[in-house]
Tab-separated table of C-alpha atoms and ligand atoms in Angstrom:
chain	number	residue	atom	x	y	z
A	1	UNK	CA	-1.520	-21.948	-15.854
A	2	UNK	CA	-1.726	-19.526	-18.434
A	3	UNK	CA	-3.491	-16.001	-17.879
A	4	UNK	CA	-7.434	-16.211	-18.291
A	5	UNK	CA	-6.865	-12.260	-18.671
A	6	UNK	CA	-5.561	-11.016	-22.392
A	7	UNK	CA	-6.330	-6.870	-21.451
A	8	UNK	CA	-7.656	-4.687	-18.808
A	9	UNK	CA	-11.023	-3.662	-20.901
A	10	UNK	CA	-12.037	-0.874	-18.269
A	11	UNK	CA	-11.258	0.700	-14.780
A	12	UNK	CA	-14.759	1.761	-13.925
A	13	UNK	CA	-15.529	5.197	-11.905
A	14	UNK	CA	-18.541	5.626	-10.058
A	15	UNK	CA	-19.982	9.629	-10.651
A	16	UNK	CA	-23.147	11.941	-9.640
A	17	UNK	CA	-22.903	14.055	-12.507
A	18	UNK	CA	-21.898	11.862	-15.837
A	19	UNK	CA	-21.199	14.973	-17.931
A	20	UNK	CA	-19.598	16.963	-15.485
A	21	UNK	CA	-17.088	14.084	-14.652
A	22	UNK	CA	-16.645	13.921	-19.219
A	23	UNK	CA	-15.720	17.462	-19.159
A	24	UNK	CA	-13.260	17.522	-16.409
A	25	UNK	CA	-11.585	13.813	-18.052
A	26	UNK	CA	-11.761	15.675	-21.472
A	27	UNK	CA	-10.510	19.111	-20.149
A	28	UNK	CA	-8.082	17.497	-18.437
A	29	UNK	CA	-6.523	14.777	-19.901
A	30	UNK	CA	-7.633	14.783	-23.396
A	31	UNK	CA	-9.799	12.135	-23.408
A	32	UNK	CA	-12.345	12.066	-25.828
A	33	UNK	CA	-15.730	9.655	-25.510
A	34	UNK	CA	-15.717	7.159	-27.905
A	35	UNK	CA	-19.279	4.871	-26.320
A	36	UNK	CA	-22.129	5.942	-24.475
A	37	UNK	CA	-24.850	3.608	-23.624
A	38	UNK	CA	-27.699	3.140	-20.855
A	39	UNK	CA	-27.716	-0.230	-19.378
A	40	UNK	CA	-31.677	-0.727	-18.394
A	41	UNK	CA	-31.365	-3.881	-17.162
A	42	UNK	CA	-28.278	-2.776	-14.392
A	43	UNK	CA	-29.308	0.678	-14.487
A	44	UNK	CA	-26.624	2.745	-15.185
A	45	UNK	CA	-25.731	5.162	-18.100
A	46	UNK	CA	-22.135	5.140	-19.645
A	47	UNK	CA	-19.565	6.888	-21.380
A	48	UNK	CA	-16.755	4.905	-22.161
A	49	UNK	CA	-13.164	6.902	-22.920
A	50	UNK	CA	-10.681	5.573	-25.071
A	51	UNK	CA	-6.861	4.621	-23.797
A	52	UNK	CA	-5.041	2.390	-25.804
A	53	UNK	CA	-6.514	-0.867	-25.876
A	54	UNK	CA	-9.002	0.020	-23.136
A	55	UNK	CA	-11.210	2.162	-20.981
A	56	UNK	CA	-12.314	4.820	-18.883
A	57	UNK	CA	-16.186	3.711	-17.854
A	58	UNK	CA	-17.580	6.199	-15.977
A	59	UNK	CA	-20.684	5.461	-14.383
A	60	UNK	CA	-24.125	7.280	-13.023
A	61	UNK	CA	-27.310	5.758	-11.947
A	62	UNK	CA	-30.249	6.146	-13.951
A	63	UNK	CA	-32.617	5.169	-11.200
A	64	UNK	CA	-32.588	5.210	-7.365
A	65	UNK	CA	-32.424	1.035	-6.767
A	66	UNK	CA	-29.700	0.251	-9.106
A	67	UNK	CA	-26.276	-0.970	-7.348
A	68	UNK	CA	-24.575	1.644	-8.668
A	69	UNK	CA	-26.836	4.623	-6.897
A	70	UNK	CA	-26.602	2.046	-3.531
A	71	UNK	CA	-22.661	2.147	-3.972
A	72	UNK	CA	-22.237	5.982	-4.510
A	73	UNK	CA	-24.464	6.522	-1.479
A	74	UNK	CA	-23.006	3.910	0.720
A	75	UNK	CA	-19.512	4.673	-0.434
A	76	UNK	CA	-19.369	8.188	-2.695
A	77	UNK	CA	-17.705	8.517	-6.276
A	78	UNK	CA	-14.857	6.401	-6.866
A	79	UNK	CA	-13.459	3.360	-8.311
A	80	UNK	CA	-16.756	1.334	-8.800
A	81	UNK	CA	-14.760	-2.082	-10.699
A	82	UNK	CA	-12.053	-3.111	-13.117
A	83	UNK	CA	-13.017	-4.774	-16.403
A	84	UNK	CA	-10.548	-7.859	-17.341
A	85	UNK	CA	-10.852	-8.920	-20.693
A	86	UNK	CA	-10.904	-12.659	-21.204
A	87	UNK	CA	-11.172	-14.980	-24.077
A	88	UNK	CA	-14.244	-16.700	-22.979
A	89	UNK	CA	-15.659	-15.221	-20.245
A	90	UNK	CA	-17.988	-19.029	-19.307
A	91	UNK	CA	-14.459	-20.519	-19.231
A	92	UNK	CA	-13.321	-17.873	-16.943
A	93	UNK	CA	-16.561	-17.760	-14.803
A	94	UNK	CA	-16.166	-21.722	-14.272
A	95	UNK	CA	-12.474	-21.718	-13.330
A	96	UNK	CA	-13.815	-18.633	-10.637
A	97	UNK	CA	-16.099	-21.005	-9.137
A	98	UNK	CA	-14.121	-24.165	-9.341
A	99	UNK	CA	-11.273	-21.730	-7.642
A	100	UNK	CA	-13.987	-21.514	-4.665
A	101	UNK	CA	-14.453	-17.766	-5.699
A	102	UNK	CA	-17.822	-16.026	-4.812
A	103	UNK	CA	-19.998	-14.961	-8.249
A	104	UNK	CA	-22.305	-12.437	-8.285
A	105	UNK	CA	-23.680	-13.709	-11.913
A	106	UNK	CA	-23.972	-17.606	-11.910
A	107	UNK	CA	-23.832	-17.214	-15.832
A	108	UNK	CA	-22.204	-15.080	-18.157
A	109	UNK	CA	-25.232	-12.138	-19.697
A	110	UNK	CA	-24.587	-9.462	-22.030
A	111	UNK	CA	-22.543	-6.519	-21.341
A	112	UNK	CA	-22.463	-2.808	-22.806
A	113	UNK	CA	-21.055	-2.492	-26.537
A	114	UNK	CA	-22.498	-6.233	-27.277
A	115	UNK	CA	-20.047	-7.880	-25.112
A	116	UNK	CA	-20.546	-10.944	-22.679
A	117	UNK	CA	-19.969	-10.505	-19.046
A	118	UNK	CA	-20.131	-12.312	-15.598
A	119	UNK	CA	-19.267	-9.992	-11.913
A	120	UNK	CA	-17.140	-11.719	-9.311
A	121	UNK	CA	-17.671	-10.552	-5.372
A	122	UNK	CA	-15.545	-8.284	-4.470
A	123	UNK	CA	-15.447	-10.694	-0.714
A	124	UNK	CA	-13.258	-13.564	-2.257
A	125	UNK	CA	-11.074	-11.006	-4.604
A	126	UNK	CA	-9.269	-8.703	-2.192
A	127	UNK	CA	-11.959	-5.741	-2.188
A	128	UNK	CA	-12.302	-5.358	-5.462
A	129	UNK	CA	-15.358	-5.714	-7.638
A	130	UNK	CA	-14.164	-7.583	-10.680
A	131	UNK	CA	-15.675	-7.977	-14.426
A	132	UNK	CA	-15.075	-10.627	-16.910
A	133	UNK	CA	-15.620	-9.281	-20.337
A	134	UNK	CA	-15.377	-10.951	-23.358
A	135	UNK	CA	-15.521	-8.930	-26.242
A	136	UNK	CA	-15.797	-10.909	-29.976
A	137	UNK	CA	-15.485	-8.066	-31.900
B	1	LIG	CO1	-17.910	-2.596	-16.394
């Protein structure tokens, strides 16, 4: 079978303070911001650093009931979910579900940066929160 996965598109960090955790990436390692965005509709704000072909997301809440304010007070700041990029991210949902893997999105939705994306459980993947992304630009 060839590889639904053509990139890693992001390793995503959960973070209380979004600027504070920019600074130290910037001060740090060099990193530089290249995308911020606020997601309404998963409420979560952004910043997206450039490395290579892909990126650091880090990731706040923007309101108190959005998974990603549940996971950093259920599990504190950390890896929150890698990004794979895929061709065609309803071909790579299907072949998920017809694999018997658990979906958290039943179809594929927009993404940040105009992408498409669909979430996988992290119960039938090891652990680990996963994130199709297709991204036709
Ligand atoms: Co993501």
């Amino acid at each position: 079978m060839e590889s639904l996965f053509s990139e890693i598109d992001h390793v995503a960090i959960a973070v209380h303070d979004l600027e504070a955790a920019i600074a130290w990436y910037e001060e740090v390692f060099g990193a530089t911001v290249e995308h911020r965005e606020v997601v309404e509709s998963d409420g979560v704000a952004e910043a997206l650093l450039r490395v290579a072909d892909s990126y650091i997301q880090l990731l706040t809440p923007t309101r108190d009931d959005s998974p990603v304010a549940k996971y950093l007070a259920k599990r504190g700041e950390g890896l929150h979910h890698v990004g794979y990029r895929v061709r065609d991210c309803a071909v790579a949902l299907e072949s998920v579900k017809a694999s018997g893997g658990r979906v958290i999105d039943q179809a594929p939705r927009p993404g940040s940066r105009g992408t498409t994306v669909a979430f996988i459980h992290p119960a039938t993947s090891f652990g680990t929160l996963i994130e199709l992304v297709e991204d036709s630009h």
